[in-house]
XYZ file of C-alpha atoms in Angstrom:
438
model
C -7.987 26.428 11.303
C -6.846 22.302 11.694
C -7.300 20.325 10.110
C -8.699 16.642 11.187
C -8.345 13.314 10.330
C -11.666 12.884 8.165
C -11.073 9.685 8.429
C -14.456 7.535 6.542
C -16.248 4.825 8.038
C -15.612 1.454 6.310
C -12.204 0.561 7.648
C -12.876 -2.832 8.135
C -10.325 -4.067 10.370
C -12.152 -1.546 12.955
C -15.972 -3.136 11.701
C -14.557 -6.045 12.441
C -14.365 -5.855 15.930
C -16.243 -5.451 18.672
C -18.117 -3.093 20.313
C -16.287 -1.136 22.314
C -16.990 0.968 25.331
C -16.379 4.803 24.344
C -12.901 6.157 26.673
C -14.107 9.559 27.916
C -14.055 13.097 25.554
C -12.309 16.098 26.915
C -14.134 18.315 29.291
C -13.973 21.502 31.317
C -9.993 22.375 31.706
C -7.625 19.612 32.632
C -3.840 19.893 33.630
C -1.079 17.204 33.557
C 2.652 16.824 33.937
C 2.675 15.674 29.846
C -0.256 15.058 27.289
C 0.332 12.743 24.380
C -1.646 13.639 21.146
C -2.155 11.206 19.210
C -3.436 8.001 20.103
C -1.602 5.734 17.336
C 1.556 3.964 17.694
C 3.240 6.276 18.574
C 1.718 8.155 20.988
C 0.269 4.903 22.323
C 4.117 4.075 22.898
C 4.590 7.468 24.497
C 2.249 7.281 26.615
C 3.114 3.840 28.195
C 7.036 4.633 28.193
C 6.765 8.354 29.798
C 4.325 6.751 32.598
C 6.489 4.063 33.185
C 9.070 6.014 34.053
C 7.573 8.714 35.371
C 5.129 6.214 37.307
C 4.482 10.046 40.147
C 3.317 11.676 36.423
C -0.514 12.464 35.896
C -0.359 11.546 31.557
C -2.917 12.527 29.154
C -3.431 10.360 25.648
C -5.320 12.418 23.267
C -6.900 11.666 19.651
C -9.688 13.237 17.436
C -10.874 9.742 17.282
C -12.126 6.145 18.882
C -8.483 4.322 19.314
C -7.625 2.573 16.152
C -10.256 4.793 13.915
C -6.805 6.439 12.918
C -3.952 5.457 10.419
C -2.098 2.428 12.574
C -5.359 0.618 12.678
C -6.068 1.222 8.879
C -2.078 -0.719 7.638
C -1.786 -3.875 5.891
C -1.587 -5.316 9.311
C 2.189 -5.974 8.720
C 4.907 -4.741 10.854
C 8.464 -5.394 8.937
C 11.663 -5.588 10.989
C 13.212 -4.498 7.010
C 14.428 -1.105 7.046
C 11.741 0.112 4.042
C 12.017 0.162 -0.235
C 14.084 2.642 -0.203
C 16.067 3.030 3.087
C 17.841 -0.217 2.137
C 18.995 1.613 -0.260
C 20.924 3.557 1.983
C 24.604 3.815 0.880
C 25.946 3.563 4.547
C 25.372 -0.497 6.179
C 26.357 0.670 9.904
C 22.816 3.072 8.804
C 21.194 0.058 7.662
C 21.758 -2.470 11.146
C 20.357 0.249 13.098
C 17.131 0.730 11.546
C 17.165 -3.029 11.637
C 17.875 -3.227 15.409
C 16.117 -0.288 15.995
C 12.917 -1.766 14.235
C 13.590 -5.854 15.692
C 12.908 -4.179 19.553
C 10.229 -3.101 17.970
C 8.844 -5.697 17.262
C 10.326 -7.358 21.259
C 8.337 -4.560 22.760
C 5.201 -5.415 20.728
C 5.531 -9.299 21.674
C 5.850 -8.956 24.607
C 2.893 -6.538 25.630
C 0.216 -8.804 23.791
C 1.642 -12.041 25.817
C 1.033 -9.933 28.682
C -1.641 -8.103 28.226
C -3.370 -11.172 26.109
C -4.336 -9.165 23.374
C -5.914 -10.442 20.223
C -4.552 -9.214 17.904
C -3.353 -12.187 15.346
C -0.326 -11.833 16.283
C 2.020 -13.904 14.780
C 5.653 -14.542 13.260
C 5.061 -16.264 10.232
C 7.910 -13.719 8.273
C 6.655 -11.996 4.887
C 7.118 -12.566 0.641
C 7.907 -10.233 -2.115
C 6.278 -11.547 -4.993
C 6.539 -10.802 -8.051
C 4.323 -10.996 -11.663
C 7.249 -10.920 -14.136
C 10.392 -9.334 -16.028
C 9.779 -6.018 -13.954
C 9.431 -7.508 -10.617
C 11.796 -10.069 -10.615
C 14.285 -6.883 -11.652
C 12.966 -5.785 -9.154
C 13.788 -8.713 -6.328
C 16.781 -9.829 -8.226
C 17.503 -5.881 -7.359
C 16.149 -6.279 -3.198
C 18.047 -10.856 -2.982
C 22.563 -8.024 -3.640
C 20.384 -5.797 -0.904
C 19.670 -8.618 1.163
C 23.336 -10.561 0.896
C 25.106 -6.965 1.692
C 22.842 -6.506 4.877
C 23.577 -10.351 6.170
C 19.607 -11.464 6.066
C 18.594 -14.293 5.023
C 15.992 -15.176 2.991
C 14.603 -17.852 1.302
C 13.560 -18.260 -2.902
C 10.147 -19.231 -3.707
C 9.528 -20.872 -7.131
C 6.051 -19.943 -8.614
C 4.548 -23.345 -7.695
C 5.622 -23.573 -4.651
C 4.144 -19.584 -3.322
C 1.062 -20.984 -5.710
C 0.794 -23.751 -2.401
C 1.483 -20.618 0.113
C -1.041 -17.744 -2.169
C -3.456 -20.323 -4.017
C -2.856 -18.428 -6.412
C 0.007 -19.051 -9.770
C -0.458 -15.183 -10.491
C 2.634 -14.955 -9.008
C 6.537 -15.751 -11.017
C 8.193 -15.709 -7.877
C 8.913 -14.664 -4.302
C 11.451 -13.646 -1.863
C 10.725 -15.405 2.436
C 12.585 -13.178 4.769
C 11.370 -14.548 8.077
C 11.694 -11.351 10.614
C 8.220 -9.751 10.265
C 5.497 -10.108 12.038
C 1.508 -9.810 11.004
C -1.542 -8.777 13.085
C -4.586 -7.474 13.124
C -4.243 -3.156 13.674
C -7.024 -2.055 15.274
C -7.354 -5.050 17.267
C -3.952 -4.282 18.330
C -4.082 0.181 18.367
C -7.333 -0.991 21.425
C -5.750 -3.470 23.080
C -2.110 -1.371 24.398
C -4.551 1.283 24.545
C -6.820 -1.064 26.459
C -4.107 -1.770 28.571
C -1.972 1.905 29.256
C -1.206 2.591 33.152
C -3.513 3.827 35.221
C -1.256 7.320 35.593
C -2.087 7.804 31.667
C -6.056 8.879 31.254
C -7.537 9.028 27.721
C -9.299 11.795 26.178
C -11.293 10.720 22.674
C -12.883 11.642 20.257
C -11.086 14.611 21.633
C -10.166 17.621 18.049
C -7.642 20.055 19.603
C -8.677 23.102 17.381
C -5.915 24.964 18.544
C -2.425 25.411 20.179
C -1.171 28.154 21.683
C 1.991 29.128 24.720
C 0.961 30.980 27.185
C 2.170 31.838 31.086
C 5.003 28.926 31.141
C 1.841 26.012 29.906
C 0.785 24.291 26.256
C -2.489 25.512 26.415
C -4.803 22.749 23.650
C -7.359 24.756 23.306
C -10.750 21.420 22.324
C -14.761 21.537 21.163
C -15.291 21.456 24.569
C -12.698 22.375 26.433
C -8.856 22.969 27.239
C -5.543 21.052 28.696
C -2.153 22.888 30.120
C 0.942 21.296 30.613
C 4.180 22.252 29.529
C 5.291 19.502 28.144
C 3.741 18.037 24.868
C 4.685 15.726 22.821
C 3.124 14.799 19.300
C 2.388 11.137 18.074
C 0.355 13.001 14.944
C 2.152 12.444 12.105
C 1.232 14.221 8.892
C -1.089 15.980 11.472
C 1.817 17.672 13.142
C 1.966 20.537 10.197
C -1.567 21.099 11.155
C -0.342 23.107 14.332
C 2.450 24.226 11.981
C 5.653 22.329 12.788
C 7.319 20.522 10.223
C 5.373 23.343 7.808
C 5.996 22.027 3.842
C 8.190 19.150 4.904
C 5.644 16.396 5.181
C 3.168 14.867 1.912
C 0.301 13.802 3.187
C -0.635 9.932 1.194
C -3.555 8.123 0.776
C -3.410 3.962 0.511
C -6.256 2.317 -0.168
C -7.337 -0.856 0.215
C -9.935 -4.163 -0.258
C -11.249 -7.234 2.089
C -14.489 -10.042 1.732
C -15.566 -11.353 3.577
C -14.602 -14.632 5.385
C -13.731 -17.591 3.148
C -17.152 -20.163 3.346
C -15.837 -24.012 3.764
C -16.025 -24.462 -0.289
C -15.183 -21.011 -0.848
C -11.493 -22.680 0.469
C -10.908 -25.851 -0.644
C -11.353 -24.146 -4.245
C -9.044 -20.932 -2.870
C -6.410 -23.232 -2.083
C -3.308 -22.020 -0.191
C -3.160 -20.836 2.677
C -4.127 -19.522 5.688
C -2.276 -16.059 7.866
C -0.066 -15.481 5.080
C 1.023 -11.443 3.568
C 2.598 -10.436 0.263
C 4.613 -7.204 -0.192
C 4.953 -5.930 -3.713
C 8.624 -6.425 -5.589
C 7.759 -3.310 -7.123
C 6.716 -0.964 -4.644
C 3.796 0.522 -6.672
C 2.711 -3.145 -6.821
C -0.297 -4.969 -4.951
C -0.278 -6.090 -1.679
C -2.170 -9.390 -0.445
C -3.118 -10.707 2.684
C -5.217 -13.911 3.524
C -6.003 -13.465 7.437
C -5.906 -16.009 9.643
C -9.563 -15.454 9.577
C -10.092 -16.197 6.528
C -10.469 -13.341 4.865
C -8.365 -12.020 1.683
C -7.223 -8.204 1.048
C -6.150 -6.301 -1.605
C -4.476 -3.547 -1.022
C -2.643 -0.822 -4.015
C -3.804 2.544 -5.181
C -1.702 5.836 -3.667
C -3.471 9.811 -3.038
C -2.519 12.655 -2.514
C -4.663 13.904 0.167
C -3.629 17.269 0.943
C -7.598 17.749 2.752
C -7.367 13.952 4.336
C -9.850 11.813 3.998
C -11.905 15.188 2.965
C -10.156 14.816 -0.368
C -11.380 11.157 -0.791
C -14.682 10.713 -2.729
C -17.819 8.216 -1.776
C -17.153 7.446 -5.856
C -13.135 7.915 -6.076
C -13.866 5.429 -2.984
C -16.720 3.080 -5.644
C -14.111 3.783 -7.904
C -11.272 2.451 -6.325
C -12.842 -0.688 -4.994
C -13.819 -1.418 -8.787
C -9.586 -1.204 -9.672
C -9.097 -4.084 -6.541
C -11.375 -5.876 -7.585
C -9.965 -6.558 -11.317
C -6.730 -6.965 -9.264
C -9.026 -10.259 -6.439
C -10.070 -11.229 -9.838
C -7.058 -12.256 -11.968
C -5.760 -14.132 -8.571
C -9.258 -16.026 -8.167
C -11.022 -16.172 -10.953
C -12.723 -19.384 -9.096
C -13.387 -17.188 -6.536
C -16.233 -14.874 -7.883
C -19.343 -14.726 -6.461
C -17.242 -13.638 -2.908
C -17.991 -9.861 -2.660
C -16.355 -6.671 -1.046
C -17.342 -6.070 2.541
C -15.668 -2.561 3.305
C -12.724 -0.455 1.449
C -10.939 1.626 3.232
C -8.665 4.418 3.209
C -5.216 5.026 5.160
C -3.436 8.431 5.511
C 0.106 9.000 6.162
C 3.066 11.045 5.854
C 6.342 10.546 2.956
C 8.955 12.978 3.492
C 10.603 14.046 -0.633
C 14.096 13.109 1.037
C 12.713 9.594 2.540
C 13.937 10.700 5.971
C 12.684 10.099 9.593
C 11.947 13.232 11.503
C 12.994 13.124 15.687
C 13.418 15.032 18.912
C 12.093 18.564 19.798
C 10.204 20.981 17.884
C 9.944 24.477 20.044
C 10.299 25.084 23.722
C 8.392 21.986 25.773
C 7.150 20.240 22.170
C 8.917 16.676 21.299
C 7.391 15.100 18.079
C 8.417 12.134 16.220
C 6.780 12.265 12.708
C 6.718 10.778 9.457
C 6.317 7.302 9.228
C 7.872 6.956 5.162
C 4.594 3.936 5.586
C 6.449 1.795 8.191
C 4.459 2.497 11.267
C 3.829 0.046 13.271
C 7.323 -0.703 14.379
C 8.404 2.322 13.750
C 6.159 4.044 15.768
C 6.373 1.783 18.480
C 10.037 2.393 18.901
C 9.996 6.009 18.245
C 7.642 6.808 20.337
C 9.214 5.288 22.477
C 12.502 6.721 22.637
C 10.802 9.898 22.358
C 9.349 9.542 25.987
C 13.403 8.347 26.910
C 14.689 11.736 25.189
C 11.864 13.752 26.689
C 13.100 12.282 30.412
C 16.363 12.176 29.846
C 17.564 9.532 29.266
C 20.214 7.855 27.308
C 20.637 3.963 25.519
C 22.123 2.959 22.487
C 18.810 2.913 20.435
C 18.158 6.696 21.880
C 21.662 7.807 20.783
C 20.992 5.246 17.138
C 17.834 6.503 16.443
C 19.035 9.731 16.492
C 21.814 9.479 14.729
C 19.435 7.583 11.627
C 16.685 10.650 11.356
C 17.151 14.304 10.596
C 14.948 17.456 9.039
C 12.659 16.026 5.968
C 13.245 18.671 3.117
C 11.382 21.299 2.304
C 8.026 20.676 -0.961
C 7.345 23.683 -3.680
C 5.444 25.631 -3.091
C 1.750 24.935 -4.244
C 0.318 24.449 -6.436
C 3.856 21.993 -7.854
C 2.906 19.812 -4.898
C 0.466 18.642 -5.889
C 0.504 18.380 -9.479
C 4.336 17.209 -9.637
C 3.080 14.270 -7.011
C -0.100 13.418 -8.700
C 2.219 13.424 -11.487
C 4.549 10.821 -9.929
C 2.023 8.680 -8.788
C -0.159 8.519 -12.138
C 4.060 7.627 -13.464
C 4.746 5.030 -10.934
C 1.102 3.465 -11.202
C 2.114 3.256 -14.958
C 5.062 1.907 -14.550
C 3.246 -0.764 -12.508
C 0.923 -2.179 -14.625
C 2.359 -4.703 -14.922
C 2.684 -5.575 -11.782
C -0.460 -4.667 -10.286
């Protein structure tokens, strides 16, 4: 039994988009030169690159949901150039420089596509803030400053008073601003990337694959109403890669949650008093991510859950409790906006590994994957998907060499029930330790 995403229908980013006609569903028997499974950032990049490198080939891109409904459309809208948190701790400076170069290549690629195809997704080069609330957060900021100095990357100190003019709240003591990150509307970007694929890519939405087997030199993907046969299969399925018996017991499914407001009215904007279109991540990684969107919505993101059954692990009651917690976080920062309601609360599942290692490469004869983004899916998914297509097609480049050097095998997890107990305990400990930064 393959467990499917089972995402809720309350993602604010997706619900804010205008309705769009659904793509075809998988029906009958299909044959393709290449099949890409999963239409998130990684899968979209795989399909696009395959189509460019082999324009005469037939390429199928299959997703269990609508494009933009899954994890890639559910993040907080950051495209981060810097190595992410734990990767910044890597002892080898060359390793970090390779990650930085790969992420920036992804940003450049996405920038070109947004401009070329006029994708309306609030794409903006505004950098990001990393903010501290109190002493614990400031200690993390001090450490981040040392890491940035060692990396040779530019940054700016932002004091509490100056920061309040941007954020519209004096809740934070100070921040470090880094200029290389971008902000966007993730569901709009993912949908736009899907709508602008080359003509030799055929998309099937709402087409879950229930089984995978090898027969007669082809991989056979069985859906609800159809079957696909292909010699080459690329998995852009992240955590769901384990549902096909690959990287099993190596990936951890974690869901993080966000809530946002309706767009602020003019009078509310005056009381808010800050700027539009900025993003702040917490200095303490278990703290709160905060955003003001270009269309006047305030977004709160925190809370992590271990979700062995993905969306089916989350109940309506649990989601309501998360929204209540987010509400307290919101009011602590914006007490003058008590009448502004949350309109959506949603979760998105992603894969992490115990050794914080991304997988990239071949899993089986004719099966390839980029999996386990460890929470930085937009940039990493884009560049790893692009380079995986290069790898499959036998291309070569410095970037391909780099990504093979900075990836590896995610470490094995302990068996259940020890795994679940350990992950839940670690999440609870991090929440308690970071309570002053929430």
